[in-house]
Amino acid sequence: SSNEFKILPRTGNPFHGGVFYGMGSYDSHIDDYKLVRAAASRFKDDEQGLVYIDSPIKFEVFTGRSNSWRRIEDIGTTQCYLQKQAVHLCGSLYWLKQITTLDDAYAFYPCLVILCFDLADEKVREVSLPNEGILSLAWSRLGVLGGRLCVCSYEETDIKIRMIDFNGKASWSKVIST
């Protein structure tokens, strides 16, 4: 909207593989804007905006004032699916991630977690989600509704939108179900 743009410098850590970005926002602590770059060396894109990762995820932050990239944190090797588009809310970037979990009966099932990157302290954490009503990452999208993080899940004609409250751990508030 401002008709301004900036060509970003090359990163000092070239990543070979899948790269996904999160557009940060203004950080009042440093009076600057941030952009987050995450990458994995072993990945596979799919048509649904997902990426399958089978290697550590490496994070870098670009700040406009320094005009440079900084490597900040790696998440150890994990096999997962991740939505490539980040959602920004209240100074953090969020990605929806699916891992496979083994239950008490030794059956594998998909488990969704939210990968959260706090722009102020530049730390990555994962928030587990209750699995009720969520089928898989392929049929779910993360978004913002009414100033709160939400997950929209759909399968054929069944649509569910659930708000996520972070009170120490994630809990659901069902908004819509058809």
CSV table of C-alpha atoms in Angstrom, one decimal:
chain,number,residue,atom,x,y,z
A,1,SER,CA,0.0,0.0,0.0
A,2,SER,CA,3.0,2.3,0.4
A,3,ASN,CA,4.5,1.5,-3.0
A,4,GLU,CA,7.8,0.9,-1.2
A,5,PHE,CA,9.9,-2.3,-1.4
A,6,LYS,CA,13.2,-3.6,-0.3
A,7,ILE,CA,15.4,-6.2,-1.9
A,8,LEU,CA,16.7,-8.5,0.8
A,9,PRO,CA,20.3,-9.4,1.1
A,10,ARG,CA,21.3,-13.0,0.6
A,11,THR,CA,21.5,-15.0,3.8
A,12,GLY,CA,24.8,-16.2,5.1
A,13,ASN,CA,23.4,-19.6,5.6
A,14,PRO,CA,22.3,-21.0,2.2
A,15,PHE,CA,19.7,-23.6,2.7
A,16,HIS,CA,19.2,-26.3,0.1
A,17,GLY,CA,15.7,-27.6,0.4
A,18,GLY,CA,12.3,-26.2,1.4
A,19,VAL,CA,12.1,-22.6,2.5
A,20,PHE,CA,9.1,-21.0,4.1
A,21,TYR,CA,8.7,-17.5,5.4
A,22,GLY,CA,6.7,-15.7,8.1
A,23,MET,CA,6.1,-12.0,7.7
A,24,GLY,CA,6.7,-10.5,11.1
A,25,SER,CA,5.5,-7.2,12.3
A,26,TYR,CA,6.8,-4.1,14.1
A,27,ASP,CA,8.7,-5.0,17.2
A,28,SER,CA,8.4,-2.1,19.7
A,29,HIS,CA,11.2,-3.5,21.8
A,30,ILE,CA,13.8,-2.8,19.0
A,31,ASP,CA,11.8,-0.2,17.0
A,32,ASP,CA,12.1,-2.4,13.9
A,33,TYR,CA,10.3,-4.9,11.6
A,34,LYS,CA,11.2,-8.6,11.4
A,35,LEU,CA,10.9,-11.3,8.8
A,36,VAL,CA,11.4,-15.0,9.7
A,37,ARG,CA,12.8,-17.6,7.4
A,38,ALA,CA,12.7,-21.3,8.2
A,39,ALA,CA,14.1,-24.0,6.1
A,40,ALA,CA,14.6,-27.8,6.0
A,41,SER,CA,17.1,-29.6,3.8
A,42,ARG,CA,14.9,-32.7,3.3
A,43,PHE,CA,11.4,-31.9,2.3
A,44,LYS,CA,8.7,-32.6,-0.2
A,45,ASP,CA,6.1,-30.0,-1.4
A,46,ASP,CA,2.6,-31.1,-2.1
A,47,GLU,CA,-0.3,-29.4,-3.9
A,48,GLN,CA,-2.2,-28.5,-0.8
A,49,GLY,CA,0.2,-25.9,0.5
A,50,LEU,CA,1.9,-28.4,2.8
A,51,VAL,CA,5.5,-29.5,3.0
A,52,TYR,CA,6.7,-32.8,4.4
A,53,ILE,CA,9.9,-32.4,6.4
A,54,ASP,CA,12.4,-35.0,7.4
A,55,SER,CA,15.3,-32.9,8.7
A,56,PRO,CA,16.0,-30.2,11.3
A,57,ILE,CA,14.2,-26.9,10.7
A,58,LYS,CA,16.5,-24.0,10.8
A,59,PHE,CA,15.3,-20.4,11.6
A,60,GLU,CA,16.7,-17.0,10.7
A,61,VAL,CA,15.5,-13.5,11.4
A,62,PHE,CA,15.9,-10.5,9.2
A,63,THR,CA,15.6,-7.0,10.7
A,64,GLY,CA,15.2,-4.0,8.6
A,65,ARG,CA,17.4,-1.7,10.6
A,66,SER,CA,20.4,-4.1,10.5
A,67,ASN,CA,19.6,-5.1,6.9
A,68,SER,CA,20.9,-8.6,7.7
A,69,TRP,CA,19.9,-12.1,8.5
A,70,ARG,CA,20.7,-13.8,11.9
A,71,ARG,CA,20.6,-17.6,12.5
A,72,ILE,CA,18.7,-18.1,15.7
A,73,GLU,CA,17.4,-21.6,16.4
A,74,ASP,CA,17.1,-25.1,15.0
A,75,ILE,CA,14.4,-27.6,15.8
A,76,GLY,CA,15.8,-31.1,15.8
A,77,THR,CA,15.1,-33.7,13.2
A,78,THR,CA,11.4,-34.6,13.1
A,79,GLN,CA,9.2,-36.1,10.5
A,80,CYS,CA,6.2,-33.9,10.0
A,81,TYR,CA,3.9,-32.1,7.7
A,82,LEU,CA,3.8,-28.3,8.0
A,83,GLN,CA,1.7,-25.6,6.4
A,84,LYS,CA,4.0,-23.3,4.5
A,85,GLN,CA,2.0,-20.1,5.3
A,86,ALA,CA,2.4,-18.6,8.7
A,87,VAL,CA,-0.3,-16.8,10.5
A,88,HIS,CA,0.6,-13.6,12.4
A,89,LEU,CA,-1.1,-12.7,15.6
A,90,CYS,CA,-0.1,-10.5,18.6
A,91,GLY,CA,3.7,-10.6,17.9
A,92,SER,CA,4.0,-14.3,17.1
A,93,LEU,CA,4.0,-16.4,13.9
A,94,TYR,CA,2.1,-19.7,13.9
A,95,TRP,CA,2.3,-22.7,11.6
A,96,LEU,CA,0.0,-25.7,11.8
A,97,LYS,CA,2.1,-28.9,12.0
A,98,GLN,CA,1.1,-32.6,11.9
A,99,ILE,CA,3.2,-35.3,13.5
A,100,THR,CA,2.4,-39.0,13.8
A,101,THR,CA,1.8,-40.3,17.3
A,102,LEU,CA,1.7,-43.8,18.8
A,103,ASP,CA,-1.2,-44.3,21.2
A,104,ASP,CA,-1.6,-46.8,24.1
A,105,ALA,CA,-2.8,-49.5,21.7
A,106,TYR,CA,0.3,-49.0,19.5
A,107,ALA,CA,-1.8,-47.5,16.7
A,108,PHE,CA,-0.4,-44.6,14.7
A,109,TYR,CA,-2.6,-41.5,14.4
A,110,PRO,CA,-2.1,-37.9,13.2
A,111,CYS,CA,-1.6,-35.3,15.9
A,112,LEU,CA,-1.8,-31.6,15.2
A,113,VAL,CA,0.4,-29.1,17.0
A,114,ILE,CA,1.0,-25.4,16.5
A,115,LEU,CA,4.5,-24.3,15.9
A,116,CYS,CA,4.8,-20.8,17.5
A,117,PHE,CA,7.6,-18.3,16.8
A,118,ASP,CA,7.6,-15.4,19.3
A,119,LEU,CA,9.0,-12.4,17.4
A,120,ALA,CA,10.1,-10.5,20.6
A,121,ASP,CA,12.2,-13.2,22.3
A,122,GLU,CA,12.9,-15.1,19.0
A,123,LYS,CA,12.0,-18.5,20.6
A,124,VAL,CA,10.2,-21.4,19.0
A,125,ARG,CA,7.8,-23.5,21.0
A,126,GLU,CA,5.1,-26.1,20.2
A,127,VAL,CA,1.6,-26.1,21.5
A,128,SER,CA,-0.4,-29.3,21.5
A,129,LEU,CA,-4.0,-29.2,20.3
A,130,PRO,CA,-6.9,-31.3,21.5
A,131,ASN,CA,-7.6,-33.8,18.7
A,132,GLU,CA,-11.3,-33.7,19.0
A,133,GLY,CA,-12.9,-33.1,15.6
A,134,ILE,CA,-9.6,-32.5,13.7
A,135,LEU,CA,-9.0,-35.0,11.0
A,136,SER,CA,-5.6,-34.1,9.6
A,137,LEU,CA,-3.5,-31.2,8.4
A,138,ALA,CA,-4.7,-31.7,4.8
A,139,TRP,CA,-8.2,-30.8,5.8
A,140,SER,CA,-7.4,-28.1,8.3
A,141,ARG,CA,-6.2,-24.5,8.1
A,142,LEU,CA,-4.9,-22.1,10.7
A,143,GLY,CA,-6.3,-18.5,10.7
A,144,VAL,CA,-7.3,-15.5,12.8
A,145,LEU,CA,-11.0,-14.9,13.6
A,146,GLY,CA,-12.1,-12.1,16.0
A,147,GLY,CA,-8.5,-11.4,17.1
A,148,ARG,CA,-8.0,-15.1,18.2
A,149,LEU,CA,-6.2,-18.0,16.6
A,150,CYS,CA,-8.5,-20.6,15.1
A,151,VAL,CA,-8.4,-23.8,13.2
A,152,CYS,CA,-10.9,-24.5,10.4
A,153,SER,CA,-11.4,-28.2,9.6
A,154,TYR,CA,-13.4,-29.5,6.7
A,155,GLU,CA,-14.3,-32.8,5.1
A,156,GLU,CA,-16.8,-32.9,2.3
A,157,THR,CA,-19.8,-31.0,3.7
A,158,ASP,CA,-18.7,-31.0,7.4
A,159,ILE,CA,-17.0,-27.7,8.4
A,160,LYS,CA,-15.8,-26.9,11.9
A,161,ILE,CA,-14.2,-23.7,13.2
A,162,ARG,CA,-12.6,-23.8,16.6
A,163,MET,CA,-11.0,-20.9,18.5
A,164,ILE,CA,-7.8,-21.7,20.4
A,165,ASP,CA,-7.3,-20.3,23.9
A,166,PHE,CA,-3.8,-20.4,25.4
A,167,ASN,CA,-4.2,-20.7,29.1
A,168,GLY,CA,-1.0,-22.6,29.8
A,169,LYS,CA,-2.1,-25.1,27.2
A,170,ALA,CA,-4.4,-24.9,24.2
A,171,SER,CA,-8.1,-25.5,24.7
A,172,TRP,CA,-11.0,-25.3,22.2
A,173,SER,CA,-14.0,-23.2,21.9
A,174,LYS,CA,-16.3,-24.5,19.1
A,175,VAL,CA,-17.5,-21.6,16.9
A,176,ILE,CA,-19.2,-23.2,14.0
A,177,SER,CA,-20.0,-26.8,13.1
A,178,THR,CA,-22.2,-27.8,10.1
